[in-house]
Coordinates of C-alpha atoms in Angstrom, one line a residue:
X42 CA -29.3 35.5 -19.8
X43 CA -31.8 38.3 -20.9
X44 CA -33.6 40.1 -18.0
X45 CA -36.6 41.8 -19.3
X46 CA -38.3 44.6 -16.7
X47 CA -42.0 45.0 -17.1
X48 CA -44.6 47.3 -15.1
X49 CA -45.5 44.6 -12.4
X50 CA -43.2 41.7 -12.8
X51 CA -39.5 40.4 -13.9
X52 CA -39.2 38.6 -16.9
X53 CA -36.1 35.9 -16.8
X54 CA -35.5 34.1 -20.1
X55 CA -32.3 31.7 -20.2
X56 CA -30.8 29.9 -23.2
X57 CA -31.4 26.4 -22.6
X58 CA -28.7 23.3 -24.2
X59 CA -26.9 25.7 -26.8
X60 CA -30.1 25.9 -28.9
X61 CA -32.0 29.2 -29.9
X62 CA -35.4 27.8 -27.6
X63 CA -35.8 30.1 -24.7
X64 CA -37.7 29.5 -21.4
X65 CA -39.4 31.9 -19.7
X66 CA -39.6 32.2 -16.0
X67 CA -41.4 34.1 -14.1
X68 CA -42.6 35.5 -10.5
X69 CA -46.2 34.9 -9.1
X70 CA -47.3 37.8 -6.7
X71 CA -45.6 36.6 -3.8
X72 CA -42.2 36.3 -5.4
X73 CA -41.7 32.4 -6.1
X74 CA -40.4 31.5 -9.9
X75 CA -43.1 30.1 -11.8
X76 CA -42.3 27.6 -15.0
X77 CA -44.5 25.6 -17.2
X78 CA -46.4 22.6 -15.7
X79 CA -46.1 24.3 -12.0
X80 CA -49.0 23.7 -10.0
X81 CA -50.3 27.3 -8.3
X82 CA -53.5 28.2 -6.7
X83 CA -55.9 31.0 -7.1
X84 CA -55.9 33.3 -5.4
X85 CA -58.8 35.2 -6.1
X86 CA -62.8 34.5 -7.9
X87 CA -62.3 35.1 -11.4
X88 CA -65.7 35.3 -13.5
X89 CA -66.4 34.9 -16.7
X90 CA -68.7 33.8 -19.4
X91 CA -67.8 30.1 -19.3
X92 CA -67.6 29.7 -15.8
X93 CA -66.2 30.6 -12.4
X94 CA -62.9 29.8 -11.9
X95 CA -62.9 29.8 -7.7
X96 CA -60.3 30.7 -5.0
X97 CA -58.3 28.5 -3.5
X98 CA -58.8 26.2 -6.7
X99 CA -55.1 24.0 -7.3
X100 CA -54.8 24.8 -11.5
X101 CA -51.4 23.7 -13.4
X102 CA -49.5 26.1 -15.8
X103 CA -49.9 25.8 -19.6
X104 CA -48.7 28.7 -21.3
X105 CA -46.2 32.3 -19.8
X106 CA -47.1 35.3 -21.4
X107 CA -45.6 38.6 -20.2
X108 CA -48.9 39.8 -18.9
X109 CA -50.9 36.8 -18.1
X110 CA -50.5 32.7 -17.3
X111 CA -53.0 30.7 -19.1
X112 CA -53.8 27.9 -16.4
X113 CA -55.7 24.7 -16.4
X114 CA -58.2 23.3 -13.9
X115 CA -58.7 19.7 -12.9
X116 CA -62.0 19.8 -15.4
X117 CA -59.4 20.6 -18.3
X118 CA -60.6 24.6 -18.7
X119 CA -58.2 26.7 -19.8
X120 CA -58.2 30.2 -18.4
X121 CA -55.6 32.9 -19.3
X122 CA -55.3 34.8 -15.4
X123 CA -53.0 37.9 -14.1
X124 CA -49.9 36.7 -12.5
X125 CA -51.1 39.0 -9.1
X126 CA -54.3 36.3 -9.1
X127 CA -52.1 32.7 -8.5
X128 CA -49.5 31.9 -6.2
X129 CA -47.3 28.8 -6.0
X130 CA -46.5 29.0 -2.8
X131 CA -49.9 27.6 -1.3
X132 CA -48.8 24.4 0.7

């Protein structure tokens, strides 16, 4: 297991089955693991040139990145957001 310490956020990323594909994990802004395919919800308006992406708005993640989560809304938009604008823990 590698733990990889950034400015906001800790970065897990385990060896999966023996085979050199990692998986990243990481924690939303109230402190619950976040993986690919979660379901989180905004938590805060996000503009931009293609559209509003509203709070309170359920989105699944697509991608990790070590700064950002690109998302998905229920009209298919992909949106690359901070990890201090979603949280999973929203039910």
């Amino acid at each position: 297991m590698r733990i990889v310490i950034t400015r906001l956020m800790v970065t897990f990323q385990v060896l999966r089955n023996f085979v050199n594909k990692w998986e990243v994990v990481v924690k939303d802004v109230k402190g619950t693991m976040l993986k690919i395919s979660d379901r989180v919800c905004v938590q805060e308006d996000i503009p931009s040139v293609n559209g509003m992406l509203y709070k309170n708005t359920i989105c699944k993640v697509e991608a990790l990145d070590e700064s950002k989560v690109q998302v998905q809304d229920r009209a298919g938009k992909l949106w690359w957001i901070g990890y201090n604008q979603v949280s999973a823990s929203f039910l």
